[in-house]
Amino acid sequence: MSFEPIDFVSHDIVSDAAREAITDQVIFEKRPAKLPDGTMAEGLYNAWITLNNPAQYNSYTTDMVKSVILAFRAASNMRDVNAVVFTAAGDKAFCTGGNTKEYAEYYAGRPHEYRQYMRLFNDMVSAILGCDKPVVCRVNGMRIGGGQEIGMACDFSVAQDMARFGQAGPKHGSAAIGGSTDFLPVMIGCEQAMNSGVLCESFTAQKALRLGILTDIVPGLKVDGEYVANPLVETRMITDKMGRLLHGELKTGDALAEGKALMKRGEMDLSALDAKVEELCGKLLLTFPDCTTKSVEELRKPKLNAWNANKENSRAWLGGNMMTEANMGFRAFNEGNREVGREIDFALLRKELAEGAKWTPDYIDSMMPGARK
């Protein structure tokens, strides 16, 4: 059936050219949509938004955040787009959060600037949560810190099983209040959220699936041309002597050594990940579009309500924190290295603060890794 051509009104904030001119570190493309059986769905597409900063583990700069916001707004408005796939370049990391170099060299010590930056970050999370299309996070590697937060804002997440997940804030001078303190209790429960958000202990894709922050996982490592499950991780549903489930935990001893040896023989291949993402997007095609949008909006509400209740207060706190712990923590990570480490002496900091230490520039300098050796 043919229809009279319509001169559509644009609801985008900027033109495609203006959006693309901000940075080349966020790639936006429309890819032909496929039905679950692999056939093309004529005239329909999936919008792929790809973080393209692999040298820095796809950490986002200020300009990248702007581009992501505009990309999600554009994808949301595109009448021929079925779903949005949010992913990143390479196979090492989906995203490790904000760009620590930019944080350390520009935002540290400038609370008002960071407060403005956090307005952009908040808008990025809100753009994901407010997208009129279902959003699939294609987890190609580590999803850590702010990367975990923007990943959990998505509606579905599919990961290659070598990926790891977690928070980093309290280890590097921040708090996981860019979404994780809102989303984690809703998604995995308060105790597990506390373990991730405070202790910053990362976990595997297998455990992430079991806890409930992934839709599915696929293998990413090929050995002798065949996919194998992550050889460093226990994939069986077995328990230790205390009855604690070992599924998804890292192997130990000889089993870990054997896993590392097997991994060295292999190579990463994300073809299975791409196929699973295409399959999921294909399933979304076989639904009424408005009913799907309404269902997605309703199912987002537990995350969205928590996010909207806290985001502005969190923005204000994060701005002020750039004068003290974030100033110290981001600089330590940026200025440290493998030899001296990238973390400060936390016990010493706590002791000296208890004795009355002031957050002066000289004191912050004295706490950089290796400064007192």
PDB file of N, CA and C in Angstrom, residues 235-282:
ATOM      1  N   THR A 235      31.345 -22.037  35.939  1.00  0.00           N
ATOM      2  CA  THR A 235      30.051 -21.972  35.257  1.00  0.00           C
ATOM      3  C   THR A 235      29.064 -23.026  35.758  1.00  0.00           C
ATOM      4  N   ARG A 236      29.508 -23.916  36.655  1.00  0.00           N
ATOM      5  CA  ARG A 236      28.607 -24.943  37.191  1.00  0.00           C
ATOM      6  C   ARG A 236      27.843 -24.416  38.409  1.00  0.00           C
ATOM      7  N   MET A 237      26.647 -24.939  38.618  1.00  0.00           N
ATOM      8  CA  MET A 237      25.856 -24.567  39.791  1.00  0.00           C
ATOM      9  C   MET A 237      26.277 -25.443  40.971  1.00  0.00           C
ATOM     10  N   ILE A 238      27.440 -25.136  41.528  1.00  0.00           N
ATOM     11  CA  ILE A 238      27.965 -25.892  42.666  1.00  0.00           C
ATOM     12  C   ILE A 238      28.173 -24.952  43.841  1.00  0.00           C
ATOM     13  N   THR A 239      28.312 -25.531  45.016  1.00  0.00           N
ATOM     14  CA  THR A 239      28.483 -24.731  46.221  1.00  0.00           C
ATOM     15  C   THR A 239      29.783 -25.092  46.927  1.00  0.00           C
ATOM     16  N   ASP A 240      30.206 -24.175  47.800  1.00  0.00           N
ATOM     17  CA  ASP A 240      31.359 -24.483  48.641  1.00  0.00           C
ATOM     18  C   ASP A 240      30.880 -25.224  49.893  1.00  0.00           C
ATOM     19  N   LYS A 241      31.785 -25.431  50.844  1.00  0.00           N
ATOM     20  CA  LYS A 241      31.448 -26.199  52.044  1.00  0.00           C
ATOM     21  C   LYS A 241      30.403 -25.514  52.911  1.00  0.00           C
ATOM     22  N   MET A 242      30.276 -24.192  52.746  1.00  0.00           N
ATOM     23  CA  MET A 242      29.287 -23.446  53.517  1.00  0.00           C
ATOM     24  C   MET A 242      27.943 -23.369  52.803  1.00  0.00           C
ATOM     25  N   GLY A 243      27.883 -23.924  51.594  1.00  0.00           N
ATOM     26  CA  GLY A 243      26.643 -23.872  50.828  1.00  0.00           C
ATOM     27  C   GLY A 243      26.498 -22.621  49.981  1.00  0.00           C
ATOM     28  N   ARG A 244      27.558 -21.816  49.901  1.00  0.00           N
ATOM     29  CA  ARG A 244      27.501 -20.607  49.079  1.00  0.00           C
ATOM     30  C   ARG A 244      27.716 -20.976  47.616  1.00  0.00           C
ATOM     31  N   LEU A 245      26.880 -20.409  46.756  1.00  0.00           N
ATOM     32  CA  LEU A 245      26.938 -20.727  45.343  1.00  0.00           C
ATOM     33  C   LEU A 245      28.228 -20.191  44.720  1.00  0.00           C
ATOM     34  N   LEU A 246      28.932 -21.051  44.006  1.00  0.00           N
ATOM     35  CA  LEU A 246      30.195 -20.662  43.367  1.00  0.00           C
ATOM     36  C   LEU A 246      30.011 -20.275  41.905  1.00  0.00           C
ATOM     37  N   HIS A 247      28.819 -20.492  41.365  1.00  0.00           N
ATOM     38  CA  HIS A 247      28.564 -20.137  39.974  1.00  0.00           C
ATOM     39  C   HIS A 247      28.856 -18.651  39.755  1.00  0.00           C
ATOM     40  N   GLY A 248      29.664 -18.354  38.744  1.00  0.00           N
ATOM     41  CA  GLY A 248      29.992 -16.975  38.425  1.00  0.00           C
ATOM     42  C   GLY A 248      31.176 -16.413  39.168  1.00  0.00           C
ATOM     43  N   GLU A 249      31.738 -17.168  40.100  1.00  0.00           N
ATOM     44  CA  GLU A 249      32.925 -16.696  40.826  1.00  0.00           C
ATOM     45  C   GLU A 249      34.183 -17.101  40.066  1.00  0.00           C
ATOM     46  N   LEU A 250      35.260 -16.340  40.280  1.00  0.00           N
ATOM     47  CA  LEU A 250      36.530 -16.673  39.639  1.00  0.00           C
ATOM     48  C   LEU A 250      37.073 -17.993  40.183  1.00  0.00           C
ATOM     49  N   LYS A 251      37.638 -18.783  39.307  1.00  0.00           N
ATOM     50  CA  LYS A 251      38.270 -20.029  39.734  1.00  0.00           C
ATOM     51  C   LYS A 251      39.531 -19.720  40.548  1.00  0.00           C
ATOM     52  N   THR A 252      40.035 -20.718  41.233  1.00  0.00           N
ATOM     53  CA  THR A 252      41.245 -20.551  42.041  1.00  0.00           C
ATOM     54  C   THR A 252      42.201 -21.707  41.773  1.00  0.00           C
ATOM     55  N   GLY A 253      43.432 -21.542  42.227  1.00  0.00           N
ATOM     56  CA  GLY A 253      44.420 -22.616  42.172  1.00  0.00           C
ATOM     57  C   GLY A 253      44.696 -23.131  40.779  1.00  0.00           C
ATOM     58  N   ASP A 254      44.797 -24.457  40.665  1.00  0.00           N
ATOM     59  CA  ASP A 254      45.132 -25.088  39.382  1.00  0.00           C
ATOM     60  C   ASP A 254      44.076 -24.809  38.322  1.00  0.00           C
ATOM     61  N   ALA A 255      42.801 -24.739  38.741  1.00  0.00           N
ATOM     62  CA  ALA A 255      41.728 -24.484  37.782  1.00  0.00           C
ATOM     63  C   ALA A 255      41.887 -23.108  37.150  1.00  0.00           C
ATOM     64  N   LEU A 256      42.292 -22.130  37.944  1.00  0.00           N
ATOM     65  CA  LEU A 256      42.516 -20.785  37.409  1.00  0.00           C
ATOM     66  C   LEU A 256      43.713 -20.777  36.468  1.00  0.00           C
ATOM     67  N   ALA A 257      44.782 -21.460  36.846  1.00  0.00           N
ATOM     68  CA  ALA A 257      45.979 -21.530  35.988  1.00  0.00           C
ATOM     69  C   ALA A 257      45.649 -22.189  34.650  1.00  0.00           C
ATOM     70  N   GLU A 258      44.858 -23.255  34.689  1.00  0.00           N
ATOM     71  CA  GLU A 258      44.456 -23.914  33.449  1.00  0.00           C
ATOM     72  C   GLU A 258      43.592 -22.990  32.589  1.00  0.00           C
ATOM     73  N   GLY A 259      42.732 -22.235  33.243  1.00  0.00           N
ATOM     74  CA  GLY A 259      41.886 -21.300  32.517  1.00  0.00           C
ATOM     75  C   GLY A 259      42.691 -20.212  31.839  1.00  0.00           C
ATOM     76  N   LYS A 260      43.706 -19.690  32.540  1.00  0.00           N
ATOM     77  CA  LYS A 260      44.564 -18.660  31.949  1.00  0.00           C
ATOM     78  C   LYS A 260      45.343 -19.205  30.758  1.00  0.00           C
ATOM     79  N   ALA A 261      45.802 -20.436  30.869  1.00  0.00           N
ATOM     80  CA  ALA A 261      46.537 -21.051  29.765  1.00  0.00           C
ATOM     81  C   ALA A 261      45.637 -21.221  28.544  1.00  0.00           C
ATOM     82  N   LEU A 262      44.398 -21.633  28.785  1.00  0.00           N
ATOM     83  CA  LEU A 262      43.452 -21.790  27.678  1.00  0.00           C
ATOM     84  C   LEU A 262      43.141 -20.440  27.048  1.00  0.00           C
ATOM     85  N   MET A 263      42.995 -19.410  27.881  1.00  0.00           N
ATOM     86  CA  MET A 263      42.674 -18.085  27.370  1.00  0.00           C
ATOM     87  C   MET A 263      43.785 -17.562  26.468  1.00  0.00           C
ATOM     88  N   LYS A 264      45.043 -17.839  26.819  1.00  0.00           N
ATOM     89  CA  LYS A 264      46.176 -17.387  26.007  1.00  0.00           C
ATOM     90  C   LYS A 264      46.157 -18.005  24.616  1.00  0.00           C
ATOM     91  N   ARG A 265      45.565 -19.179  24.484  1.00  0.00           N
ATOM     92  CA  ARG A 265      45.501 -19.845  23.184  1.00  0.00           C
ATOM     93  C   ARG A 265      44.376 -19.291  22.306  1.00  0.00           C
ATOM     94  N   GLY A 266      43.466 -18.533  22.907  1.00  0.00           N
ATOM     95  CA  GLY A 266      42.278 -18.108  22.188  1.00  0.00           C
ATOM     96  C   GLY A 266      42.361 -16.699  21.646  1.00  0.00           C
ATOM     97  N   GLU A 267      41.291 -16.313  20.982  1.00  0.00           N
ATOM     98  CA  GLU A 267      41.148 -14.957  20.464  1.00  0.00           C
ATOM     99  C   GLU A 267      39.691 -14.534  20.623  1.00  0.00           C
ATOM    100  N   MET A 268      39.488 -13.230  20.774  1.00  0.00           N
ATOM    101  CA  MET A 268      38.139 -12.719  20.969  1.00  0.00           C
ATOM    102  C   MET A 268      37.412 -12.618  19.629  1.00  0.00           C
ATOM    103  N   ASP A 269      36.140 -12.979  19.648  1.00  0.00           N
ATOM    104  CA  ASP A 269      35.288 -12.914  18.464  1.00  0.00           C
ATOM    105  C   ASP A 269      33.879 -12.567  18.947  1.00  0.00           C
ATOM    106  N   LEU A 270      33.413 -11.377  18.602  1.00  0.00           N
ATOM    107  CA  LEU A 270      32.127 -10.906  19.095  1.00  0.00           C
ATOM    108  C   LEU A 270      30.978 -11.166  18.131  1.00  0.00           C
ATOM    109  N   SER A 271      31.178 -12.101  17.210  1.00  0.00           N
ATOM    110  CA  SER A 271      30.110 -12.431  16.257  1.00  0.00           C
ATOM    111  C   SER A 271      28.872 -12.965  16.974  1.00  0.00           C
ATOM    112  N   ALA A 272      29.066 -13.782  17.995  1.00  0.00           N
ATOM    113  CA  ALA A 272      27.929 -14.335  18.731  1.00  0.00           C
ATOM    114  C   ALA A 272      27.172 -13.229  19.463  1.00  0.00           C
ATOM    115  N   LEU A 273      27.892 -12.244  19.954  1.00  0.00           N
ATOM    116  CA  LEU A 273      27.253 -11.112  20.619  1.00  0.00           C
ATOM    117  C   LEU A 273      26.396 -10.332  19.628  1.00  0.00           C
ATOM    118  N   ASP A 274      26.947 -10.076  18.459  1.00  0.00           N
ATOM    119  CA  ASP A 274      26.179  -9.354  17.437  1.00  0.00           C
ATOM    120  C   ASP A 274      24.927 -10.127  17.046  1.00  0.00           C
ATOM    121  N   ALA A 275      25.057 -11.425  16.909  1.00  0.00           N
ATOM    122  CA  ALA A 275      23.911 -12.247  16.523  1.00  0.00           C
ATOM    123  C   ALA A 275      22.824 -12.214  17.595  1.00  0.00           C
ATOM    124  N   LYS A 276      23.221 -12.263  18.872  1.00  0.00           N
ATOM    125  CA  LYS A 276      22.247 -12.243  19.965  1.00  0.00           C
ATOM    126  C   LYS A 276      21.547 -10.887  20.039  1.00  0.00           C
ATOM    127  N   VAL A 277      22.296  -9.811  19.820  1.00  0.00           N
ATOM    128  CA  VAL A 277      21.696  -8.475  19.820  1.00  0.00           C
ATOM    129  C   VAL A 277      20.703  -8.339  18.671  1.00  0.00           C
ATOM    130  N   GLU A 278      21.088  -8.807  17.484  1.00  0.00           N
ATOM    131  CA  GLU A 278      20.186  -8.762  16.322  1.00  0.00           C
ATOM    132  C   GLU A 278      18.931  -9.592  16.592  1.00  0.00           C
ATOM    133  N   GLU A 279      19.101 -10.746  17.230  1.00  0.00           N
ATOM    134  CA  GLU A 279      17.959 -11.600  17.554  1.00  0.00           C
ATOM    135  C   GLU A 279      16.988 -10.878  18.480  1.00  0.00           C
ATOM    136  N   LEU A 280      17.532 -10.218  19.506  1.00  0.00           N
ATOM    137  CA  LEU A 280      16.688  -9.490  20.446  1.00  0.00           C
ATOM    138  C   LEU A 280      15.958  -8.343  19.761  1.00  0.00           C
ATOM    139  N   CYS A 281      16.676  -7.585  18.939  1.00  0.00           N
ATOM    140  CA  CYS A 281      16.038  -6.491  18.204  1.00  0.00           C
ATOM    141  C   CYS A 281      14.966  -7.027  17.261  1.00  0.00           C
ATOM    142  N   GLY A 282      15.204  -8.207  16.669  1.00  0.00           N
ATOM    143  CA  GLY A 282      14.227  -8.832  15.794  1.00  0.00           C
ATOM    144  C   GLY A 282      12.957  -9.204  16.542  1.00  0.00           C
TER     145      GLY A 282
END
